[in-house]
Amino acid sequence: MHRLRTTVARLWPLTSAQTAQSLAQSRLSALEGDIRTFQPVRSLNASVAAEPFLNGTSSNYVEELYYAWLEDPRNVHKSWDIFFRNANAGAPPGAAYQSPPPLSAPSDGVTSIQALVGPRPNVEKLVKDHLAVQSLIRAYQVRGHHIAKLDPLGISCVDFDDAPCTVGFQNVGLYGLAESDLDKVFRLPTNTYIGGNESALPLREIIRRLEMAYCQHIGVEFMFINNMEQCQWIRQKFETPGIMQFSLEEKRTLLGRMIRSTRFEEFLQRKWSSEKRFGLEGCESLIPALKTIIDKSSQCGVESVILGMPHRGRLNVLANVIRKDLDQIFCQFDSKLEAADEGSGDVKYHLGMYHKRMNRVSDRYISLSLMANPSHLEVVDPVVQGKTKAEQFYSGDTEGKRVMSILLHGDAAFAGQGIVYETFHLSDLPSYTTHGTIHVVVNNQIGFTTDPRVARSSPYPTDVARVVNAPIFHVNADDPEAVIFVCNIAAEWRNTFHKDIVVDL
């Protein structure tokens, strides 16, 4: 029925216009008083496109023929069979109609029909071009992060082994498309959301929207996930046009958090320049990133967050995320300043803290725990998972909706230390799972003194997370708006699917 309505919609304007023209000419002839001079619209040499057969009287007849043809093409005459075939293939009415086969036609009916059916190569090219566009869209979803502007330093040495690049305006020829096809309109497949409310777009606009979604300051790795619902969820979050928009209040909040982060580092550098402090310079957007994750999680009902991290950036996190009093932090820098208590005697960048406070975004109380990390780098990961599991157990949180964990990593340690891989492998076991951890990698692209080219075999340090089908969001840390956009999605992912996710700054 849908095909018939499409055919009728295509033929009706032409038929209406021709019927009106016929009536006008007949009235004019009658007024002149000479009926013998009247010339009917249909003549022997009229073109086949001028057949007004789909008027109010014959449309019922055509509809009955169409239903009979759908049941079996042999139920109708060969000429109607050819017409319905061509009309369904998208041919205009004039081109869809072909003269009936002559009496001397060959006995092979199939051969005669194929000879009369309209130009097949055009239909085949249309199908081929649409398949090429679908392949192009998938290429952006799989490899868009290869050309995304992720490296603020411009020193990335990642080798993807896919030269030449398979995406971009200049590479449409790899899919059988030409530059002349850029302005053609193509129907969008169901596995993309770049159209918004539109179901078809010109190829040029399709590529532009895909590059905005996958090739700017955010690189998304998710096509290796073997769950269709999760893939569609991520596509919708990144591909929907205009989704990365922030209100004026959100921008003010982001600016305030960036200022607190940068000024804290600048003050310590100026006041105690010779003290070891493992500063956060270059990745100050980590602070608004963590605060965004906590805000969004609190809105989703989380009441307790357990954090674990290495030394780099710990003082800034203690001051601006956990809200440890600044005088307690400064007392540990200067022996002349007296602390309020004796403390544990450990160095300042090993210590943790527990604090419960009101979250201003959600207007709910939230408990924040930063685990102490007196040993080396990633050794705190299973400790955080154990504390999270214990809190979930004793609070009766069987689905992880009230207690969650956030783990911070360095890039070289994330790829190089086996305890990270082992912790990932525990993440989905029934007796060990904490129902999803958000991993944030502070990626300064060098491990102490080791260049990434001689430190690992994989392109990214985060490739170890693929083992548990965790989506990986790479983001340029010099674009704070992109950072908080990704962190919002990461918090939503964890609340929706209760699975691990990685944010690579």
Coordinates of C-alpha atoms in Angstrom, one line a residue:
M1 CA 0.0 0.0 0.0
H2 CA 2.9 2.3 0.8
R3 CA 4.3 1.8 -2.7
L4 CA 1.0 2.5 -4.3
R5 CA 0.5 5.7 -2.4
T6 CA 4.0 6.7 -3.4
T7 CA 3.2 6.0 -7.1
V8 CA -0.1 7.9 -6.8
A9 CA 1.6 10.9 -5.1
R10 CA 4.1 10.9 -7.9
L11 CA 1.5 10.8 -10.7
W12 CA -1.3 12.9 -9.3
P13 CA 0.1 16.4 -9.9
L14 CA 0.7 15.6 -13.5
T15 CA -2.7 14.1 -13.9
S16 CA -4.5 17.0 -12.2
A17 CA -2.7 19.5 -14.4
Q18 CA -3.5 17.6 -17.6
T19 CA -7.2 17.2 -16.6
A20 CA -7.5 20.9 -15.9
Q21 CA -5.9 21.7 -19.3
S22 CA -8.4 19.4 -21.1
L23 CA -11.4 21.0 -19.4
A24 CA -10.2 24.5 -20.3
Q25 CA -9.7 23.6 -23.9
S26 CA -13.1 22.0 -24.2
R27 CA -14.8 25.1 -22.7
L28 CA -13.0 27.4 -25.0
S29 CA -14.1 25.3 -28.0
A30 CA -17.7 25.4 -26.9
L31 CA -17.6 29.2 -26.5
E32 CA -16.3 29.6 -30.0
G33 CA -19.3 27.6 -31.2
D34 CA -17.4 25.4 -33.5
I35 CA -17.3 21.9 -32.0
R36 CA -15.8 20.5 -35.1
T37 CA -12.6 22.5 -34.5
F38 CA -12.1 21.0 -31.0
Q39 CA -8.9 19.0 -30.8
P40 CA -8.7 16.5 -27.9
V41 CA -5.6 16.5 -25.7
R42 CA -4.8 12.8 -26.4
S43 CA -3.6 12.2 -29.9
L44 CA -1.7 9.5 -31.7
N45 CA 1.5 11.4 -31.5
A46 CA 1.1 12.5 -27.8
S47 CA 4.0 11.5 -25.5
V48 CA 3.5 8.7 -23.1
A49 CA 4.1 11.2 -20.2
A50 CA 0.8 12.9 -21.2
E51 CA -1.5 10.0 -20.3
P52 CA -4.1 11.3 -17.7
F53 CA -5.1 7.7 -16.8
L54 CA -5.0 8.3 -13.0
N55 CA -8.2 10.4 -12.7
G56 CA -10.9 9.8 -10.2
T57 CA -12.6 7.1 -12.3
S58 CA -9.6 4.9 -13.2
S59 CA -7.6 5.2 -10.0
N60 CA -9.7 2.4 -8.4
Y61 CA -9.0 0.2 -11.4
V62 CA -5.3 0.9 -11.1
E63 CA -5.4 0.2 -7.4
E64 CA -7.0 -3.2 -8.0
L65 CA -4.4 -4.0 -10.7
Y66 CA -1.6 -3.0 -8.3
Y67 CA -2.9 -5.4 -5.5
A68 CA -3.2 -8.2 -8.1
W69 CA 0.4 -7.5 -9.3
L70 CA 1.7 -7.6 -5.7
E71 CA 0.2 -11.1 -5.3
D72 CA 1.6 -12.3 -8.6
P73 CA 3.0 -10.3 -11.5
R74 CA 1.5 -12.8 -13.9
N75 CA -2.0 -11.7 -12.8
V76 CA -1.7 -8.5 -14.9
H77 CA -0.8 -7.8 -18.5
K78 CA 2.9 -7.6 -19.3
S79 CA 2.6 -3.8 -19.9
W80 CA 1.2 -3.2 -16.4
D81 CA 3.9 -5.5 -15.0
I82 CA 6.5 -3.4 -16.6
F83 CA 4.8 -0.1 -15.4
F84 CA 4.7 -1.2 -11.8
R85 CA 8.3 -2.5 -11.8
N86 CA 9.6 0.8 -13.2
A87 CA 7.4 3.0 -10.9
N88 CA 8.6 1.1 -7.9
A89 CA 12.2 1.6 -9.1
G90 CA 11.6 5.4 -9.0
A91 CA 11.0 6.0 -12.7
P92 CA 8.7 9.0 -13.6
P93 CA 5.3 8.1 -15.0
G94 CA 6.2 8.8 -18.7
A95 CA 9.3 6.6 -18.4
A96 CA 7.6 4.0 -16.4
Y97 CA 5.0 3.3 -19.1
Q98 CA 6.2 1.2 -22.1
S99 CA 4.2 0.1 -25.1
P100 CA 2.8 -3.4 -25.0
P101 CA 5.0 -6.0 -26.6
P102 CA 4.2 -6.7 -30.3
L103 CA 2.5 -9.9 -31.4
S104 CA 5.7 -11.1 -32.9
A105 CA 7.5 -10.8 -29.6
P106 CA 9.7 -13.8 -28.6
S107 CA 8.1 -16.6 -26.7
D108 CA 10.4 -16.0 -23.7
G109 CA 8.3 -13.5 -21.7
V110 CA 11.1 -12.9 -19.1
T111 CA 13.5 -11.7 -21.9
S112 CA 10.9 -9.4 -23.4
I113 CA 10.1 -7.8 -20.0
Q114 CA 13.7 -7.3 -19.2
A115 CA 14.2 -5.6 -22.6
L116 CA 11.3 -3.2 -21.9
V117 CA 12.1 -2.4 -18.3
G118 CA 13.6 1.1 -17.9
P119 CA 17.3 1.9 -17.6
R120 CA 18.6 -0.4 -14.9
P121 CA 22.0 1.1 -14.6
N122 CA 20.6 4.3 -13.0
V123 CA 18.8 2.3 -10.4
E124 CA 21.8 0.2 -9.7
K125 CA 24.0 3.3 -9.4
L126 CA 21.5 4.8 -6.9
V127 CA 21.6 1.8 -4.7
K128 CA 25.4 1.6 -5.0
D129 CA 25.8 5.3 -4.1
H130 CA 23.6 4.8 -1.0
L131 CA 25.6 1.8 0.1
A132 CA 28.8 3.9 -0.4
V133 CA 27.3 6.7 1.8
Q134 CA 26.5 4.1 4.5
S135 CA 30.1 2.8 4.4
L136 CA 31.4 6.4 4.6
I137 CA 29.3 7.0 7.7
R138 CA 30.6 3.8 9.3
A139 CA 34.1 4.8 8.5
Y140 CA 33.7 8.0 10.5
Q141 CA 32.2 6.1 13.4
V142 CA 35.1 3.7 13.4
R143 CA 38.1 5.8 12.4
G144 CA 37.0 9.4 13.0
H145 CA 39.3 9.6 16.1
H146 CA 42.3 9.0 13.8
I147 CA 42.1 12.5 12.5
A148 CA 40.5 14.3 15.5
K149 CA 42.5 17.1 16.9
L150 CA 43.4 15.4 20.2
D151 CA 47.0 16.5 20.9
P152 CA 47.3 20.0 22.3
L153 CA 51.1 19.7 22.1
G154 CA 51.3 18.6 18.5
I155 CA 53.8 15.8 19.3
S156 CA 51.6 12.7 18.9
C157 CA 53.4 9.8 17.3
V158 CA 50.4 7.5 17.0
D159 CA 50.6 5.2 14.0
F160 CA 47.2 3.7 12.9
D161 CA 48.6 1.8 9.9
D162 CA 45.7 3.1 7.7
A163 CA 47.3 5.4 5.2
P164 CA 45.8 6.8 3.2
C165 CA 43.1 8.1 5.5
T166 CA 39.6 6.8 4.7
V167 CA 37.6 9.8 5.7
G168 CA 37.2 13.4 4.6
F169 CA 35.9 15.2 1.5
Q170 CA 39.0 14.4 -0.5
N171 CA 38.6 10.6 0.0
V172 CA 35.0 10.0 -1.2
G173 CA 36.5 8.4 -4.3
L174 CA 37.6 5.4 -2.1
Y175 CA 33.9 4.5 -1.8
G176 CA 33.0 4.9 -5.5
L177 CA 31.7 8.4 -5.1
A178 CA 32.8 11.5 -7.1
E179 CA 33.1 15.2 -6.3
S180 CA 29.9 15.7 -8.4
D181 CA 28.0 13.6 -5.8
L182 CA 28.7 16.0 -2.9
D183 CA 25.5 18.0 -3.6
K184 CA 23.3 15.0 -4.2
V185 CA 20.8 14.1 -1.5
F186 CA 21.0 10.7 0.1
R187 CA 18.7 9.0 2.5
L188 CA 20.3 8.4 5.9
P189 CA 20.5 4.9 7.5
T190 CA 19.1 4.0 10.9
N191 CA 22.5 3.7 12.5
T192 CA 23.2 7.4 12.5
Y193 CA 21.6 10.5 14.2
I194 CA 23.4 13.3 12.2
G195 CA 20.1 14.1 10.4
G196 CA 18.2 15.2 13.6
N197 CA 14.7 15.6 12.3
E198 CA 15.7 15.1 8.7
S199 CA 15.8 11.7 7.0
A200 CA 17.9 12.8 4.0
L201 CA 20.8 15.2 3.5
P202 CA 23.2 16.3 0.8
L203 CA 26.5 14.3 0.9
R204 CA 28.5 17.5 1.6
E205 CA 26.3 18.2 4.7
I206 CA 26.6 14.5 5.8
I207 CA 30.4 14.7 5.8
R208 CA 30.4 18.1 7.6
R209 CA 28.2 16.8 10.4
L210 CA 30.2 13.7 10.8
E211 CA 33.4 15.7 11.1
M212 CA 31.8 17.9 13.7
A213 CA 30.8 14.8 15.7
Y214 CA 33.9 12.7 15.4
C215 CA 36.9 14.7 14.1
Q216 CA 37.1 17.9 16.3
H217 CA 38.5 17.9 19.8
I218 CA 36.8 14.6 20.8
G219 CA 37.7 11.2 19.5
V220 CA 35.3 8.4 20.3
E221 CA 36.2 4.7 20.3
F222 CA 33.1 2.6 20.7
M223 CA 32.5 0.5 17.5
F224 CA 34.2 -2.5 19.0
I225 CA 31.4 -2.8 21.6
N226 CA 29.3 -5.9 20.7
N227 CA 26.0 -4.4 22.1
M228 CA 23.8 -2.6 19.6
E229 CA 21.9 -0.7 22.2
Q230 CA 25.0 0.8 23.8
C231 CA 26.4 1.7 20.4
Q232 CA 23.2 3.5 19.4
W233 CA 23.2 5.3 22.8
I234 CA 26.7 6.7 22.1
R235 CA 25.9 7.6 18.6
Q236 CA 22.9 9.6 19.7
K237 CA 25.0 11.5 22.4
F238 CA 27.7 12.6 19.9
E239 CA 25.9 12.8 16.5
T240 CA 22.7 14.7 17.3
P241 CA 23.1 18.2 15.7
G242 CA 23.7 21.0 18.2
I243 CA 23.9 18.7 21.2
M244 CA 27.2 20.3 22.5
Q245 CA 25.6 23.5 23.8
F246 CA 26.1 25.1 27.2
S247 CA 24.1 27.7 29.0
L248 CA 25.6 30.9 30.3
E249 CA 25.5 29.7 33.8
E250 CA 27.3 26.5 32.9
K251 CA 30.1 28.5 31.2
R252 CA 30.5 30.7 34.3
T253 CA 30.8 27.6 36.5
L254 CA 33.4 26.1 34.2
L255 CA 35.4 29.4 34.1
G256 CA 35.3 29.6 37.9
R257 CA 36.6 26.0 38.3
M258 CA 39.4 26.5 35.8
I259 CA 40.5 29.7 37.6
R260 CA 40.6 27.8 40.9
S261 CA 42.6 25.0 39.4
T262 CA 45.2 27.2 37.6
R263 CA 45.6 29.7 40.4
F264 CA 46.3 27.0 42.9
E265 CA 49.1 25.6 40.8
E266 CA 50.5 29.1 40.2
F267 CA 50.5 29.9 43.9
L268 CA 52.4 26.7 44.9
Q269 CA 54.9 27.3 42.1
R270 CA 55.6 30.8 43.2
K271 CA 55.6 30.2 46.9
W272 CA 57.4 26.8 47.1
S273 CA 59.2 26.5 43.8
S274 CA 61.8 24.0 45.1
E275 CA 59.3 21.7 46.9
K276 CA 58.3 18.4 45.4
R277 CA 54.6 18.6 44.7
F278 CA 53.7 16.7 41.5
G279 CA 51.8 19.6 40.0
L280 CA 48.9 19.4 37.5
E281 CA 50.3 22.0 35.0
G282 CA 49.1 21.3 31.5
C283 CA 46.0 19.4 32.6
E284 CA 44.2 21.8 34.8
S285 CA 40.9 20.8 33.1
L286 CA 41.0 17.7 35.3
I287 CA 39.5 19.6 38.1
P288 CA 36.3 20.7 36.3
A289 CA 36.2 17.2 34.7
L290 CA 36.0 15.5 38.1
K291 CA 33.6 18.0 39.5
T292 CA 31.3 17.6 36.5
I293 CA 31.3 13.8 36.9
I294 CA 30.5 14.2 40.6
D295 CA 27.7 16.8 39.9
K296 CA 26.1 14.6 37.2
S297 CA 26.4 11.5 39.3
S298 CA 24.8 13.3 42.3
Q299 CA 21.9 14.3 40.1
C300 CA 21.4 10.6 39.2
G301 CA 21.2 9.6 42.8
V302 CA 24.8 8.8 43.8
E303 CA 25.5 9.5 47.5
S304 CA 29.1 8.4 47.9
V305 CA 32.1 8.6 45.5
I306 CA 35.4 6.9 46.2
L307 CA 38.4 8.2 44.3
G308 CA 41.9 6.7 43.7
M309 CA 44.7 8.5 42.0
P310 CA 48.5 8.6 41.6
H311 CA 50.6 11.5 42.9
R312 CA 50.3 13.9 40.0
G313 CA 47.6 16.5 40.7
R314 CA 46.7 15.1 44.2
L315 CA 47.1 18.4 46.0
N316 CA 44.9 20.2 43.5
V317 CA 42.2 17.5 43.8
L318 CA 42.4 17.6 47.6
A319 CA 42.0 21.4 47.6
N320 CA 39.4 22.0 44.8
V321 CA 37.4 18.7 44.6
I322 CA 37.5 17.1 48.1
R323 CA 37.7 20.6 49.7
K324 CA 40.5 20.0 52.1
D325 CA 41.3 23.2 54.0
L326 CA 44.1 25.1 52.4
D327 CA 45.9 25.9 55.7
Q328 CA 46.3 22.1 56.3
I329 CA 47.9 21.7 52.8
F330 CA 50.2 24.7 53.2
C331 CA 51.4 23.5 56.7
Q332 CA 52.9 20.5 55.1
F333 CA 55.1 22.7 52.8
D334 CA 56.7 24.8 55.5
S335 CA 58.1 23.4 58.8
K336 CA 57.6 26.7 60.5
L337 CA 53.9 26.4 60.1
E338 CA 52.2 24.3 62.8
A339 CA 49.6 21.8 61.8
A340 CA 46.4 21.4 63.8
D341 CA 47.3 17.7 64.5
E342 CA 50.3 15.5 64.2
G343 CA 48.9 13.6 61.2
S344 CA 50.3 10.3 59.9
G345 CA 53.8 11.6 59.1
D346 CA 53.5 10.6 55.5
V347 CA 54.3 13.0 52.7
K348 CA 51.6 15.4 51.5
Y349 CA 51.2 13.8 48.0
H350 CA 50.4 10.3 49.5
L351 CA 47.6 11.3 51.8
G352 CA 43.9 10.9 51.3
M353 CA 40.8 12.4 52.8
Y354 CA 37.1 11.9 53.6
H355 CA 34.6 14.8 53.4
K356 CA 30.8 15.1 53.3
R357 CA 29.3 18.2 51.9
M358 CA 26.3 19.6 50.0
N359 CA 26.5 19.5 46.2
R360 CA 25.3 22.8 44.9
V361 CA 24.1 21.4 41.5
S362 CA 21.9 18.6 42.9
D363 CA 21.2 20.1 46.3
R364 CA 22.0 16.8 47.9
Y365 CA 24.6 15.7 50.4
I366 CA 27.5 13.6 48.9
S367 CA 30.4 11.9 50.5
L368 CA 33.8 12.1 48.8
S369 CA 36.7 9.8 49.8
L370 CA 40.2 10.1 48.3
M371 CA 42.1 6.9 49.1
A372 CA 45.7 7.3 50.4
N373 CA 48.3 6.0 48.0
P374 CA 51.6 5.5 49.7
S375 CA 52.9 3.0 47.2
H376 CA 53.4 3.1 43.4
L377 CA 50.9 4.6 41.0
E378 CA 48.2 2.0 40.1
V379 CA 48.4 -0.1 43.3
V380 CA 45.5 1.8 44.7
D381 CA 43.1 0.6 42.1
P382 CA 41.9 -2.7 43.8
V383 CA 41.9 -0.8 47.1
V384 CA 39.3 1.6 45.7
Q385 CA 37.3 -1.2 44.2
G386 CA 37.3 -3.0 47.6
K387 CA 36.2 0.0 49.5
T388 CA 33.5 0.7 47.0
K389 CA 32.2 -2.9 47.1
A390 CA 32.2 -2.8 50.9
E391 CA 30.1 0.4 51.0
Q392 CA 27.7 -1.0 48.5
F393 CA 27.4 -4.2 50.5
Y394 CA 26.8 -2.5 53.9
S395 CA 24.4 0.1 52.5
G396 CA 22.3 -2.5 50.5
D397 CA 23.2 -0.9 47.2
T398 CA 23.0 -4.1 45.0
E399 CA 22.9 -2.1 41.7
G400 CA 25.6 0.5 42.4
K401 CA 23.1 3.4 42.2
R402 CA 24.2 5.1 45.4
V403 CA 28.0 4.3 45.6
M404 CA 30.5 4.6 42.8
S405 CA 34.2 4.8 42.2
I406 CA 36.4 7.1 40.0
L407 CA 40.0 6.0 39.2
L408 CA 42.6 8.5 37.9
H409 CA 45.6 7.1 36.0
G410 CA 48.8 8.2 34.2
D411 CA 49.1 7.3 30.6
A412 CA 52.2 5.2 30.9
A413 CA 51.1 3.4 34.0
F414 CA 47.7 2.7 32.6
A415 CA 49.3 0.9 29.6
G416 CA 52.3 -0.6 31.4
Q417 CA 51.1 -1.9 34.8
G418 CA 49.5 -5.3 34.9
I419 CA 47.3 -4.4 37.9
V420 CA 45.2 -2.2 35.6
Y421 CA 44.4 -5.1 33.3
E422 CA 43.7 -7.3 36.3
T423 CA 41.3 -4.8 37.9
F424 CA 39.5 -4.5 34.6
H425 CA 39.0 -8.2 34.5
L426 CA 37.3 -8.2 37.9
S427 CA 34.9 -5.4 36.9
D428 CA 32.1 -7.7 35.6
L429 CA 32.5 -10.7 38.0
P430 CA 29.3 -11.2 40.0
S431 CA 31.1 -11.2 43.4
Y432 CA 33.5 -8.4 42.6
T433 CA 31.7 -5.9 40.4
T434 CA 31.2 -2.4 41.6
H435 CA 28.7 -1.7 38.8
G436 CA 30.9 0.5 36.7
T437 CA 34.0 2.7 37.3
I438 CA 34.8 5.9 35.5
H439 CA 38.5 5.9 34.6
V440 CA 40.1 9.3 33.9
V441 CA 43.6 9.2 32.3
V442 CA 45.8 12.2 32.7
N443 CA 47.8 11.7 29.5
N444 CA 50.9 13.9 29.3
Q445 CA 52.2 11.6 26.5
I446 CA 55.4 10.5 28.2
G447 CA 56.1 8.1 31.0
F448 CA 58.7 9.6 33.3
T449 CA 61.5 9.6 30.7
T450 CA 60.1 7.1 28.2
D451 CA 58.8 8.0 24.7
P452 CA 55.5 6.2 23.9
R453 CA 57.0 4.8 20.7
V454 CA 59.3 2.6 22.8
A455 CA 56.9 2.0 25.7
R456 CA 53.9 0.2 24.2
S457 CA 52.8 -1.5 21.0
S458 CA 49.2 -0.1 20.9
P459 CA 48.4 3.3 19.4
Y460 CA 46.7 4.6 22.6
P461 CA 47.6 3.9 26.2
T462 CA 43.8 3.2 26.8
D463 CA 43.6 0.2 24.5
V464 CA 43.8 -2.1 27.5
A465 CA 40.2 -1.0 28.3
R466 CA 38.8 -2.7 25.2
V467 CA 39.0 -6.1 27.0
V468 CA 35.8 -5.3 28.8
N469 CA 34.0 -3.4 26.0
A470 CA 34.4 -0.1 27.8
P471 CA 33.9 2.9 25.5
I472 CA 36.9 5.3 25.3
F473 CA 36.5 9.0 24.9
H474 CA 39.7 10.9 23.9
V475 CA 39.5 14.6 24.4
N476 CA 41.8 17.6 23.9
A477 CA 42.4 18.9 27.5
D478 CA 43.0 22.4 26.1
D479 CA 39.2 22.5 25.2
P480 CA 37.5 22.6 28.6
E481 CA 34.0 22.7 27.1
A482 CA 34.7 19.4 25.2
V483 CA 36.1 18.0 28.5
I484 CA 33.0 18.6 30.6
F485 CA 30.7 17.5 27.7
V486 CA 32.5 14.2 27.6
C487 CA 32.5 13.8 31.4
N488 CA 28.7 14.5 31.5
I489 CA 28.3 11.6 29.0
A490 CA 30.6 9.4 31.0
A491 CA 28.6 9.9 34.1
E492 CA 25.3 9.2 32.2
W493 CA 26.8 6.0 30.7
R494 CA 27.8 4.7 34.1
N495 CA 24.4 5.5 35.6
T496 CA 22.6 4.0 32.6
F497 CA 24.5 0.8 31.8
H498 CA 26.6 0.4 35.1
K499 CA 29.7 -0.5 33.0
D500 CA 33.3 0.9 33.0
I501 CA 34.2 3.8 30.8
V502 CA 37.4 5.6 30.1
V503 CA 38.1 9.4 29.6
D504 CA 41.5 10.1 28.1
L505 CA 42.6 13.7 28.7

